Coordinates of C-alpha atoms and ligand atoms in Angstrom, one line a residue:
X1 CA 16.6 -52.1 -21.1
X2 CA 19.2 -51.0 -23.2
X3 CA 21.1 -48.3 -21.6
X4 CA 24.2 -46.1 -23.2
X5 CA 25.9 -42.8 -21.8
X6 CA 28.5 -42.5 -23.7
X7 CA 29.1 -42.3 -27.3
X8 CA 32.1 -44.9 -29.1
X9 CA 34.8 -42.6 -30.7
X10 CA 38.3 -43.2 -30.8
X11 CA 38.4 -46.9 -29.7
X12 CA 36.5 -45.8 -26.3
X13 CA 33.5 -44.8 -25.0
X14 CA 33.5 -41.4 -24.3
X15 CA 31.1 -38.7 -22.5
X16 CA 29.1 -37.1 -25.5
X17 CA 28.8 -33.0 -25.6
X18 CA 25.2 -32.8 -24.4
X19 CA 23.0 -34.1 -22.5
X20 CA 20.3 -34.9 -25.2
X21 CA 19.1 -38.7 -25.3
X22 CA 17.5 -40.7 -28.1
X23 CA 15.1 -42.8 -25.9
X24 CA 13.8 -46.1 -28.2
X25 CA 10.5 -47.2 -27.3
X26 CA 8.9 -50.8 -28.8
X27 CA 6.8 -50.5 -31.7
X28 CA 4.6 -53.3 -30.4
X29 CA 4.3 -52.0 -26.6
X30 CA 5.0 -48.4 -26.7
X31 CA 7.8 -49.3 -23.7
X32 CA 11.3 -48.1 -23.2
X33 CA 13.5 -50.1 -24.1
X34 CA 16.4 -48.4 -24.4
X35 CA 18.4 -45.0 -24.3
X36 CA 21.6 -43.5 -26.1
X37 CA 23.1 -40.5 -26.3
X38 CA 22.5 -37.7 -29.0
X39 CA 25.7 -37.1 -31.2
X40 CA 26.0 -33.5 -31.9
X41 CA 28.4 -31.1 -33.8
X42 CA 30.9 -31.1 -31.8
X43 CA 30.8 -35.1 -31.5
X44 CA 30.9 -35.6 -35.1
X45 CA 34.2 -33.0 -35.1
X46 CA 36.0 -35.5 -32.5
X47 CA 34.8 -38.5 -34.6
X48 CA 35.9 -37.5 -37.5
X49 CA 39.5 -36.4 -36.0
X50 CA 39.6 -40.2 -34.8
X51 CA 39.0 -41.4 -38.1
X52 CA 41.5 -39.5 -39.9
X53 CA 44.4 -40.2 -37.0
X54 CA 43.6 -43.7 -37.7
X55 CA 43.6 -43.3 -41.8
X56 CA 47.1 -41.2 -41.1
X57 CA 48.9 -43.1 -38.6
X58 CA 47.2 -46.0 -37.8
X59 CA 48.0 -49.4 -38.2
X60 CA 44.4 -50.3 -40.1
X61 CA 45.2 -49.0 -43.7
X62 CA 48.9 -50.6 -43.6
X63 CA 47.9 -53.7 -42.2
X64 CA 47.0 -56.5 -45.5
X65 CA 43.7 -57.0 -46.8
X66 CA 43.9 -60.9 -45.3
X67 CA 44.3 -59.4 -41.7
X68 CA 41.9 -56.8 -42.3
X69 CA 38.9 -59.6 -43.3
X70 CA 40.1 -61.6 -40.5
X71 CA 38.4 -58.9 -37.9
X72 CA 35.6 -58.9 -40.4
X73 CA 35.2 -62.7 -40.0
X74 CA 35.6 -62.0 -36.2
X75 CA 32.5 -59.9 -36.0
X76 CA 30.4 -62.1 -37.9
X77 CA 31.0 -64.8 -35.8
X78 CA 30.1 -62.9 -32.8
X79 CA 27.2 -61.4 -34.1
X80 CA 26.1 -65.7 -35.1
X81 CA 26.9 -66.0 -31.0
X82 CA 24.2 -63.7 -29.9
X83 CA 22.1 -64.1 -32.8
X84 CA 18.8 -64.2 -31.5
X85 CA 19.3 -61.1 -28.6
X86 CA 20.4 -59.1 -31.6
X87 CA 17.4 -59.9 -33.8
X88 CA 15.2 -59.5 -30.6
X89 CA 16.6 -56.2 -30.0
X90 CA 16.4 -54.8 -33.4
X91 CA 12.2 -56.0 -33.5
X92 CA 12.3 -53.9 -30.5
X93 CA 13.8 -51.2 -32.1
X94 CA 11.9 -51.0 -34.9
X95 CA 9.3 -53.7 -35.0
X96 CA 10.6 -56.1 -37.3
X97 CA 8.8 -59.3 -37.0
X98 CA 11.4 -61.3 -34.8
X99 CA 11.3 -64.8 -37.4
X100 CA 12.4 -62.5 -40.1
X101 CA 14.6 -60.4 -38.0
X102 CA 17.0 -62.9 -37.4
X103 CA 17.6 -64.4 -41.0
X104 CA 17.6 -60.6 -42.8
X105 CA 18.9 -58.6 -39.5
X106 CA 20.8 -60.8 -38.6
X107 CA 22.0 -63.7 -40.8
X108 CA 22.2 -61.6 -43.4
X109 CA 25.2 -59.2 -42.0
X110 CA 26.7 -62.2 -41.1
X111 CA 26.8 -63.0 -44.9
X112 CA 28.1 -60.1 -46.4
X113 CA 30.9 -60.0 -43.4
X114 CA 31.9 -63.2 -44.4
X115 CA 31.8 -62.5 -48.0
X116 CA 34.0 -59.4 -47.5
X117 CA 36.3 -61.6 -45.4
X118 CA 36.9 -63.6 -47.9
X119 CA 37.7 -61.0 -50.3
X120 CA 40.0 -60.0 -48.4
X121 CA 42.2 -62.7 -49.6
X122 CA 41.2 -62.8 -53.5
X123 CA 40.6 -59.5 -54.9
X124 CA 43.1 -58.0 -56.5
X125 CA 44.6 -54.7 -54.7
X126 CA 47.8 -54.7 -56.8
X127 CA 48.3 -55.4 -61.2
X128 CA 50.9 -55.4 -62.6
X129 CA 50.4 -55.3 -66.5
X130 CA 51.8 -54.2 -69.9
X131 CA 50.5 -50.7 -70.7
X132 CA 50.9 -49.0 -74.3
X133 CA 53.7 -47.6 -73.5
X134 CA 55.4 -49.8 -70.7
X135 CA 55.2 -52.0 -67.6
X136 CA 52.3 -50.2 -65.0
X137 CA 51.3 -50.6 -61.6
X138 CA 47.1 -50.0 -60.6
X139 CA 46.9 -49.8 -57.3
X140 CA 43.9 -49.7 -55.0
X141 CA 44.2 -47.6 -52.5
X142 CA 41.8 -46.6 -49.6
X143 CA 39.0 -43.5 -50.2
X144 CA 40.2 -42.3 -46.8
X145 CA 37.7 -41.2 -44.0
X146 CA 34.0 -42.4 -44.6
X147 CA 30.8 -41.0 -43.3
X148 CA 28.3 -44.1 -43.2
X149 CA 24.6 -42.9 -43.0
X150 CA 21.4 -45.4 -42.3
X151 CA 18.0 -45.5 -42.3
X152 CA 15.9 -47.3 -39.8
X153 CA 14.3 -50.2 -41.5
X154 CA 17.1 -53.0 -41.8
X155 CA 19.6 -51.1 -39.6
X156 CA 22.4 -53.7 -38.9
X157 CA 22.3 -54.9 -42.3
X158 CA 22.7 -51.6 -44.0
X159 CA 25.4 -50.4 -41.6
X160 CA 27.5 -53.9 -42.2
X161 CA 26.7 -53.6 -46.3
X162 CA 28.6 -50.5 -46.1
X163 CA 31.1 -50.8 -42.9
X164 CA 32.3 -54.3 -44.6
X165 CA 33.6 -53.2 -47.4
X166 CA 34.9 -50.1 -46.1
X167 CA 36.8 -51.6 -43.5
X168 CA 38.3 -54.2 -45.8
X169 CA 39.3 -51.3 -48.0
X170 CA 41.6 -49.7 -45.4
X171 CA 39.3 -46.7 -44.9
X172 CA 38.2 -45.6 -41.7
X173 CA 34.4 -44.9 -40.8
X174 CA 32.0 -42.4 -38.9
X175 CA 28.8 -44.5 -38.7
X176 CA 25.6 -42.3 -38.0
X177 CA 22.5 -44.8 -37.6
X178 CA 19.2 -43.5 -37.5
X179 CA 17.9 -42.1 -34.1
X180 CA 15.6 -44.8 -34.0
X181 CA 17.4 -47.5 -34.4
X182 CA 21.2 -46.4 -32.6
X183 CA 21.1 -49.4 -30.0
X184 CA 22.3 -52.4 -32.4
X185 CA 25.2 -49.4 -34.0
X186 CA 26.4 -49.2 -30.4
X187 CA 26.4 -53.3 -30.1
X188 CA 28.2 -53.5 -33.4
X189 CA 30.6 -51.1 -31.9
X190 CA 30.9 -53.2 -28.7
X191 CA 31.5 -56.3 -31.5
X192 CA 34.0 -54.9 -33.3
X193 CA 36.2 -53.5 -30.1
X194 CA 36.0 -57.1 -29.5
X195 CA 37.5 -58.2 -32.5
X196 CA 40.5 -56.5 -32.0
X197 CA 39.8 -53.5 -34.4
X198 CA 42.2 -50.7 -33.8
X199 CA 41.2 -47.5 -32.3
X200 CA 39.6 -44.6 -34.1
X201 CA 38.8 -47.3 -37.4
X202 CA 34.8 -47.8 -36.3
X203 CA 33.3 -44.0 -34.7
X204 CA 29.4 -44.6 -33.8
X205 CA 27.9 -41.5 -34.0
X206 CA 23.9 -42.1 -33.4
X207 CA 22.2 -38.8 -34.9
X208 CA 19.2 -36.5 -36.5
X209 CA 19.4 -34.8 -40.0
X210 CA 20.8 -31.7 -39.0
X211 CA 23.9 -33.6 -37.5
X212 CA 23.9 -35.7 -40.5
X213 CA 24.1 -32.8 -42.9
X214 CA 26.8 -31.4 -40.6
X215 CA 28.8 -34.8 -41.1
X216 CA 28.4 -35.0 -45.0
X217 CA 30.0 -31.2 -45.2
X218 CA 32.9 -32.1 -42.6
X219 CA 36.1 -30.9 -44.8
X220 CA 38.0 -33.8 -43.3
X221 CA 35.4 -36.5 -45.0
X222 CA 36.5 -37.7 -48.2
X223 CA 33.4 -40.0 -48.5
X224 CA 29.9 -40.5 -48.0
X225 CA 27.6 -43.8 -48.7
X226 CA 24.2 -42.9 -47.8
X227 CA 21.1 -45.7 -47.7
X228 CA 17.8 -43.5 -47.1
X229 CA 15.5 -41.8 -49.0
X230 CA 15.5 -40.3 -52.1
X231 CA 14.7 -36.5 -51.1
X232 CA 17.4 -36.8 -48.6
X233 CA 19.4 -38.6 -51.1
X234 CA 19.3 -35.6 -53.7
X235 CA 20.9 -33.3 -51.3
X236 CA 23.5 -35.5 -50.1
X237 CA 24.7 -36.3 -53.5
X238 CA 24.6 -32.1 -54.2
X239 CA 26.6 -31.2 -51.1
X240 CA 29.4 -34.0 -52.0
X241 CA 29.3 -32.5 -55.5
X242 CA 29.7 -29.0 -54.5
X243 CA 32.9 -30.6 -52.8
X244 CA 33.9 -33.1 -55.1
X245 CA 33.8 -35.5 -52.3
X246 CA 33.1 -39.1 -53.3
X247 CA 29.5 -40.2 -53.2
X248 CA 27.0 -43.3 -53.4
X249 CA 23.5 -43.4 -52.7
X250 CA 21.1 -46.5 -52.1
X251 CA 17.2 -44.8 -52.5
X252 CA 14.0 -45.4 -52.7
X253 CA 11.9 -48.0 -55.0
X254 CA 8.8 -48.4 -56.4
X255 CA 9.2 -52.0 -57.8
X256 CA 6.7 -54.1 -60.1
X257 CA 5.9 -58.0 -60.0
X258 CA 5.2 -59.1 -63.4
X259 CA 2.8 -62.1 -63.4
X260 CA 2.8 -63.1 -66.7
X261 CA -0.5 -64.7 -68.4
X262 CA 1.0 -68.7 -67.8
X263 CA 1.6 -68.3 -64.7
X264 CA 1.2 -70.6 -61.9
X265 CA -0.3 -69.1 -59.3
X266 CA -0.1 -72.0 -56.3
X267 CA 3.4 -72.1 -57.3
X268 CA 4.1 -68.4 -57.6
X269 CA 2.4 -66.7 -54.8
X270 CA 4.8 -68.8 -52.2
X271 CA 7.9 -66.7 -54.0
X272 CA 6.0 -63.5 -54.5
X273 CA 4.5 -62.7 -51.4
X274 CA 7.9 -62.5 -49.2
X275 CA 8.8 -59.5 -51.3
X276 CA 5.5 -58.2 -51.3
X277 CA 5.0 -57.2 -47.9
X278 CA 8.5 -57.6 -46.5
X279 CA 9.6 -56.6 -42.9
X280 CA 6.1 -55.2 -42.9
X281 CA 5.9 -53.2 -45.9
X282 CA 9.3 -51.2 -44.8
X283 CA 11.3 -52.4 -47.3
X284 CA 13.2 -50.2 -50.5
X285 CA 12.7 -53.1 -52.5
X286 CA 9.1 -54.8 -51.9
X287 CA 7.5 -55.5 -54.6
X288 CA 4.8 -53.1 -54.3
X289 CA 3.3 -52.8 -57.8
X290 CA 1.9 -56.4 -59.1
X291 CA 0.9 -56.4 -62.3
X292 CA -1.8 -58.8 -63.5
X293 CA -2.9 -59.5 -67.0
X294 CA -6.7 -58.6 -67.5
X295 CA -7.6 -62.0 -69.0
X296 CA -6.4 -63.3 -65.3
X297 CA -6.9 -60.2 -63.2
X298 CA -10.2 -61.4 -61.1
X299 CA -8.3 -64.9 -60.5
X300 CA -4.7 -63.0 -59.3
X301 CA -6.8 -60.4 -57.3
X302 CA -8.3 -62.8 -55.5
X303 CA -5.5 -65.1 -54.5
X304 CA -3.4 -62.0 -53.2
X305 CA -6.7 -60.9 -50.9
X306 CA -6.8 -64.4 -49.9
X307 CA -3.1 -64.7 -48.8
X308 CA -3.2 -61.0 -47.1
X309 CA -6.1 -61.6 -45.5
X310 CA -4.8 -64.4 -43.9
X311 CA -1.5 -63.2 -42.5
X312 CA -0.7 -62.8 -39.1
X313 CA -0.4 -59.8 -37.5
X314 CA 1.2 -59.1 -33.9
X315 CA 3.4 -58.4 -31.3
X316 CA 6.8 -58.2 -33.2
X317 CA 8.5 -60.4 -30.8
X318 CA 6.1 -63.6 -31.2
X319 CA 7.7 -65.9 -33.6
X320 CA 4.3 -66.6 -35.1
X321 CA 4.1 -63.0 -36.5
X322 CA 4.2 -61.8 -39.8
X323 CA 3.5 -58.7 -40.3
X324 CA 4.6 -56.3 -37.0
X325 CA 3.9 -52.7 -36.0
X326 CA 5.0 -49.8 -38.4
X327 CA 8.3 -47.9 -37.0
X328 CA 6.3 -45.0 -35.4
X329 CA 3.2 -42.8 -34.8
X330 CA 4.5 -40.7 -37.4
X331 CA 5.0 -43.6 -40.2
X332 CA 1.6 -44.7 -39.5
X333 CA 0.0 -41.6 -40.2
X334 CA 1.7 -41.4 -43.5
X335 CA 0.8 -44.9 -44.5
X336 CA -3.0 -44.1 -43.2
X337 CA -2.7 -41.2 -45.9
X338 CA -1.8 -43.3 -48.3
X339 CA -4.4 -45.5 -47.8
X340 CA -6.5 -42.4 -47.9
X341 CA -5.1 -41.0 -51.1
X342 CA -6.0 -44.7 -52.5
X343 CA -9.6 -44.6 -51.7
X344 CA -9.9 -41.0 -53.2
X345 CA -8.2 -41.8 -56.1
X346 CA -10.8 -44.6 -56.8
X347 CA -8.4 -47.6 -56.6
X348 CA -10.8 -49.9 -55.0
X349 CA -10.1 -51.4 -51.5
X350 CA -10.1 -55.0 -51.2
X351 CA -9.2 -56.3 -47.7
X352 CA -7.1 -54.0 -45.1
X353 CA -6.9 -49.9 -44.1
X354 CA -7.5 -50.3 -40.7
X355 CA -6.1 -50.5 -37.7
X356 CA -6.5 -54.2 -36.6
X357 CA -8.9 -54.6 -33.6
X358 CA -6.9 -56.8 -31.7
X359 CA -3.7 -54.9 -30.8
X360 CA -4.6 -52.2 -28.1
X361 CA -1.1 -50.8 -28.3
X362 CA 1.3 -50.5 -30.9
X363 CA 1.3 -48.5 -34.4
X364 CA -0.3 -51.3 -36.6
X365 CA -1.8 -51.1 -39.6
X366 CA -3.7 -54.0 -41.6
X367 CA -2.1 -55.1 -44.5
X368 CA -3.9 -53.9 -47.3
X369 CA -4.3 -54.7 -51.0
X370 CA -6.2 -51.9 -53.4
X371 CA -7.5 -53.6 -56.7
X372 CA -8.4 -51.5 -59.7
X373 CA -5.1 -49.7 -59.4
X374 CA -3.9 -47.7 -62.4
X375 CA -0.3 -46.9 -62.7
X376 CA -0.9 -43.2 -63.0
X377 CA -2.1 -43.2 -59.2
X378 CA -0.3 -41.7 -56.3
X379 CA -0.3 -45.2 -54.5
X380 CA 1.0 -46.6 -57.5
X381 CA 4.2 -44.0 -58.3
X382 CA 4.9 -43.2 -54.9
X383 CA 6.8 -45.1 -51.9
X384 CA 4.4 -45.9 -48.9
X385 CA 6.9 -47.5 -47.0
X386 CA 3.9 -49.9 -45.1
X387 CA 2.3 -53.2 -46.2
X388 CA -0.1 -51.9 -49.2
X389 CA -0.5 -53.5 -52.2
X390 CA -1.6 -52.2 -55.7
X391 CA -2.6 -54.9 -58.3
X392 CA -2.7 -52.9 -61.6
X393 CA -3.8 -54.6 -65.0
X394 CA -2.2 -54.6 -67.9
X395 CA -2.9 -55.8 -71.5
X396 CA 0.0 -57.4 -73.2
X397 CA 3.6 -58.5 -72.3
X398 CA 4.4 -55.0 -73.9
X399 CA 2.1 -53.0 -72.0
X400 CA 3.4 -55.1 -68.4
X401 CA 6.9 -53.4 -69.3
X402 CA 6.2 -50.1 -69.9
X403 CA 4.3 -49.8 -66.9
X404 CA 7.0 -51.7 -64.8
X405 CA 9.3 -48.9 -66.3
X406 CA 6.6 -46.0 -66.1
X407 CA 7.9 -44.9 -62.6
X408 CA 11.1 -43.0 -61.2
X409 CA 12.6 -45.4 -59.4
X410 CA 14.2 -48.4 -60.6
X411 CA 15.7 -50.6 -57.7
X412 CA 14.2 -53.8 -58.0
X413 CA 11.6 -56.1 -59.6
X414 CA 10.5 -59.9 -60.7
X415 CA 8.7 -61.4 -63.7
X416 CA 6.8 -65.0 -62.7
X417 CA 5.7 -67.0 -65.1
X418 CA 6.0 -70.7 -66.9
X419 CA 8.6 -69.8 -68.8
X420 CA 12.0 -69.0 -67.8
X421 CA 13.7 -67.6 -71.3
X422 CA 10.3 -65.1 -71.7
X423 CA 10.8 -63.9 -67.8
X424 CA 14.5 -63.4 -68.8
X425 CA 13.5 -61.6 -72.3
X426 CA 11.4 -59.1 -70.1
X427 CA 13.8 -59.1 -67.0
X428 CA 16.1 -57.4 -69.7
X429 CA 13.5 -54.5 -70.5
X430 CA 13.0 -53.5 -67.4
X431 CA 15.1 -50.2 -66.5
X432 CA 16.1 -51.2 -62.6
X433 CA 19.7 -52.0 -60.8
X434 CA 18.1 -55.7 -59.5
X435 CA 15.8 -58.3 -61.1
X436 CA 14.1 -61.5 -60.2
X437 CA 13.1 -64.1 -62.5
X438 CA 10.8 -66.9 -60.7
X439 CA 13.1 -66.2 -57.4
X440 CA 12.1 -64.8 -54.4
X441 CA 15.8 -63.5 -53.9
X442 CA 16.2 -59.8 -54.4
X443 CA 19.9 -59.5 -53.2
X444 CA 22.8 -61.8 -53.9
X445 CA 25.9 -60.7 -51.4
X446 CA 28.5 -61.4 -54.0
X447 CA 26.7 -59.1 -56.9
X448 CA 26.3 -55.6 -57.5
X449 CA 23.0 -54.1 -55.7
X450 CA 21.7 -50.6 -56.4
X451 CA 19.6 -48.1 -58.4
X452 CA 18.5 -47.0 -61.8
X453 CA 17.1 -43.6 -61.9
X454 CA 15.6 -41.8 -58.5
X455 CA 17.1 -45.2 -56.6
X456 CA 20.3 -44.0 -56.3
X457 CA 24.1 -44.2 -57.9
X458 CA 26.8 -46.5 -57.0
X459 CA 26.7 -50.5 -56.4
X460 CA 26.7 -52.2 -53.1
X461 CA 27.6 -55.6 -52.6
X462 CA 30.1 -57.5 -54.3
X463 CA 33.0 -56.5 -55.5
X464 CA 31.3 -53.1 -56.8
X465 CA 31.0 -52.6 -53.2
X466 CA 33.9 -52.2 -52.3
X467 CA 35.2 -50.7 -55.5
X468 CA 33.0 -47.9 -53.9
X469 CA 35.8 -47.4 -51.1
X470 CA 38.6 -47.9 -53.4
X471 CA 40.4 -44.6 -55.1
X472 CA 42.6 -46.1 -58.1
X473 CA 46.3 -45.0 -58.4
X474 CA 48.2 -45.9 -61.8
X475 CA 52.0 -46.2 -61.3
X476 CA 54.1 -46.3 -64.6
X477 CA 57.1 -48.0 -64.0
X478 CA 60.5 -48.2 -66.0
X479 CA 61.1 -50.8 -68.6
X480 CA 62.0 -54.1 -67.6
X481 CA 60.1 -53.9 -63.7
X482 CA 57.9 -55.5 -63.0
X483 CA 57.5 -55.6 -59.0
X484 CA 56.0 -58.6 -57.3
X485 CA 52.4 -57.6 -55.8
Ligands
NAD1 P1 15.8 -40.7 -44.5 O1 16.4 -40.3 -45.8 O2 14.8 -39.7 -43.9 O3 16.9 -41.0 -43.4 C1 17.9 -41.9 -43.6 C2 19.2 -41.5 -42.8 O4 19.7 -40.3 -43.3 C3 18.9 -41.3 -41.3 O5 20.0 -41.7 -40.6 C4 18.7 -39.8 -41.3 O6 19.0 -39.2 -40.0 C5 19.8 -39.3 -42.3 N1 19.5 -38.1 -43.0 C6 18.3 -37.6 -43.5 N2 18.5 -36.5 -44.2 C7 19.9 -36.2 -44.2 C8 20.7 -35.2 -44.7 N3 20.2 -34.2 -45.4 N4 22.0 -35.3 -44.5 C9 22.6 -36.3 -43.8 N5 21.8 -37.3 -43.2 C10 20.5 -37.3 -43.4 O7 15.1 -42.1 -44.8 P2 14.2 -43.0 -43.8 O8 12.8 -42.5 -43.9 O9 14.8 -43.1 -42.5 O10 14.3 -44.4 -44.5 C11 13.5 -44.9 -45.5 C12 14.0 -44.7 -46.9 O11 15.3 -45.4 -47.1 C13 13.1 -45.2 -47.9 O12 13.0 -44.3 -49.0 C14 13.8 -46.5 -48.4 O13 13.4 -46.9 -49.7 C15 15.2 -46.1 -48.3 N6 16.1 -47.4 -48.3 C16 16.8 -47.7 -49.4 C17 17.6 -48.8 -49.4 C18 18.4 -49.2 -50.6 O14 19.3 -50.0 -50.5 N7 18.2 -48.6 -51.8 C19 17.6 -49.7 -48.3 C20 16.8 -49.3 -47.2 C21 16.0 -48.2 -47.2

């Protein structure tokens, strides 16, 4: 058990307004495992007070950029120290299968810690240069006081993708996870007190919507990155631009595998399927639409049954698992529609949709792959958010991109084929922030991640990333200075 009673604002833990608790209960097991406090209103006023005295008169924004990554670098390192009881905890949280949970819950924070770190010491807050009209200054200064909002899925990830690079900025943060996923915020908190960050810089702040909404109007927030989904997404970005308050948003996805007619599948399938049903089907940017050509459509059908058939489902805590339990009751249902909506529809089932009949407890759903998909299909424009797959055919290399494109999202995608130059020709047709060509890696740390279309506005990752927590100032200077930066 996992037990909070107090809520991390201003550098301490402090009682919380109410008495209202966010209990976490095992996806697998249905058991407690752990219990934090509910941030309301009035939490979110004293977190965001603590974030501005810190931005005003703190030493975080006037310390360098070098010191400022070295906390980052702290972190990481003791997150690596207790590697495994973080990925345990978060499989707990949310049912992540615990293999995976420590290289892309884990490992993966780690990574783009350590690659802001690093930043710290090589990107360029200061230029001097010759304008048209004489010497100038640009200047990077920090956005000012951030409201950080997650979703559930990858929850220590997303919050270190977006506290990294604000951090390293000079900004301070109000982090609001998801309410079913606030134990690993609190830990992070716990991790970052530890590595010496001043008070008031971090603000935890586990709440619901309505708190969130209340957070993203605050007068005193000059900021918000937001990683959820896109309805929510759509009225985040129109409060902040009712305010003019500075906005990014990482959405939803509805992204297509290309299998291109010379492709080989034995090699292929291996660097496919990890995207395909990805921390159990909870993933923005699985691969969720694979596109077949028709004179190879029984051949690529088959082999994906095959492989989905034989994955293993369970417990998200045993190592051997691949595909866990669904978040909640709640997400099941949904995906059950889904696999409903399918049938209806007449996509044509071809291994999954049920419950599998060896887990008494638990919200699990078989992974399931509907053949006979076309794209014009609910299941095949909409995100499911659990592990279904639709394999829809397609005619020609022409007719594979404008069906890859014929959706509203655009966040990721892959072409697999034998040819590396014709998956790079169609990787540049295809309208999406992210692209794959014969990799199975759908985010690189160092480069810019984000949406097209419905999936969202702004860059994460990168140096894009933390351009997003960067306000430019342009000094023009007299004649003849030119200041050392
Ligand atoms: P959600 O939008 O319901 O909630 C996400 C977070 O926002 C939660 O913390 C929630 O409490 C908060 N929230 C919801 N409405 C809000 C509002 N109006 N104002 C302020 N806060 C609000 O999303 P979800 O169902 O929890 O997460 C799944 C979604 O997240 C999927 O659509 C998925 O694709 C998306 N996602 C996107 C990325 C990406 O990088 N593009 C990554 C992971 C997940």
């Amino acid at each position: 058990m996992k037990t909070y009673d107090r809520l991390f604002i201003g550098g301490d833990w402090v009682a919380p307004s109410s008495g209202d608790v966010f209990e976490v209960h095992s996806p697998s097991t249905g058991e407690l495992v752990g219990q934090t406090p509910e941030a309301k209103e009035a939490d979110i006023d004293k977190a965001v007070a603590a974030a501005k005295l810190a931005l005003t008169e703190g030493p975080w924004p006037r310390m360098t950029p070098a010191e400022r990554g070295a906390v980052l670098a702290k972190v990481s390192d003791l997150i690596k120290g207790s590697a495994q009881e973080l990925a345990e905890l978060i499989s707990n949280e949310m049912g992540s299968p615990v293999s995976w949970s420590l290289m892309a819950q884990v490992f993966a924070p780690t990574m783009t810690l350590d690659y802001y770190a690093g930043l710290g010491s090589t990107f360029a807050f200061d230029t001097v240069r010759d304008g048209l009209l004489g010497p100038v200054l640009i200047t990077k200064e920090p956005v000012g006081v951030v409201a950080a909002i997650t979703p559930w899925n990858v929850p220590l990830f997303l919050g270190c993708s977006k506290l990294a690079p604000a951090l390293l900025s000079g900004s301070t943060v109000v982090y609001k996870p998801a309410p079913e996923t606030p134990l690993d915020a609190n830990v992070l908190a716990e991790l970052f007190a530890e590595a010496g960050l001043p008070a008031g810089v971090l603000n935890v702040v586990p709440a619901g919507r309505e708190v969130g909404e209340y957070l993203v109007n605050h007068p005193d927030v000059d900021k918000v990155s937001f990683t959820g989904s896109t309805v929510a997404g759509r009225k985040i970005g129109a409060a902040c631009g009712a305010n003019l308050k500075r906005c990014s948003l990482e959405l939803g996805g509805k992204s297509a595998a290309i299998l291109l007619d010379d492709i080989n599948l034995a090699e292929s399938l291996p660097v496919i399927m990890p995207n395909a049903i990805m921390n159990n089907g909870e993933a923005c940017i699985s691969l969720t639409r694979i596109l077949a050509p028709r004179s190879r459509y029984q051949e690529i059908s088959d082999a994906f049954v095959e492989t989905v058939r034989n994955m293993t489902v369970g417990d998200a805590l045993d190592p051997a698992t691949e595909v866990g339990p669904l978040v909640a009751e709640r997400q099941r249902d949904r995906v059950e529609g889904y696999i409903k909506i399918g049938q209806e529809e007449g996509a044509r089932l071809a291994v999954g949709g049920g419950r599998p009949a060896d887990q008494s407890t638990g919200w699990f759903v078989e992974p399931t792959v509907f053949v006979d998909v076309e794209n014009s299909m609910r299941i095949a424009q909409e995100e499911i958010f659990g592990p279904v797959l639709s394999i829809i055919p397609y005619d020609d290399e022409a007719d594979a991109v404008r069906i890859a494109n014929d959706s509203e999202y655009g966040l990721c995608g892959g072409v697999y084929g034998a040819d590396n130059d014709r998956g790079l020709n169609v990787a540049r047709q295809i309208r999406t922030g992210t692209y794959m060509v014969n990799s199975s890696i759908p985010i690189d740390f160092s480069s810019p991640f984000g949406g097209y279309k419905a999936s969202g506005v702004g860059r994460e990752f990168g140096e894009d990333g933390l351009e997003l927590f960067l306000e430019k100032k342009t000094i023009n200077l007299p004649a003849g200075y030119y200041p050392e930066v």
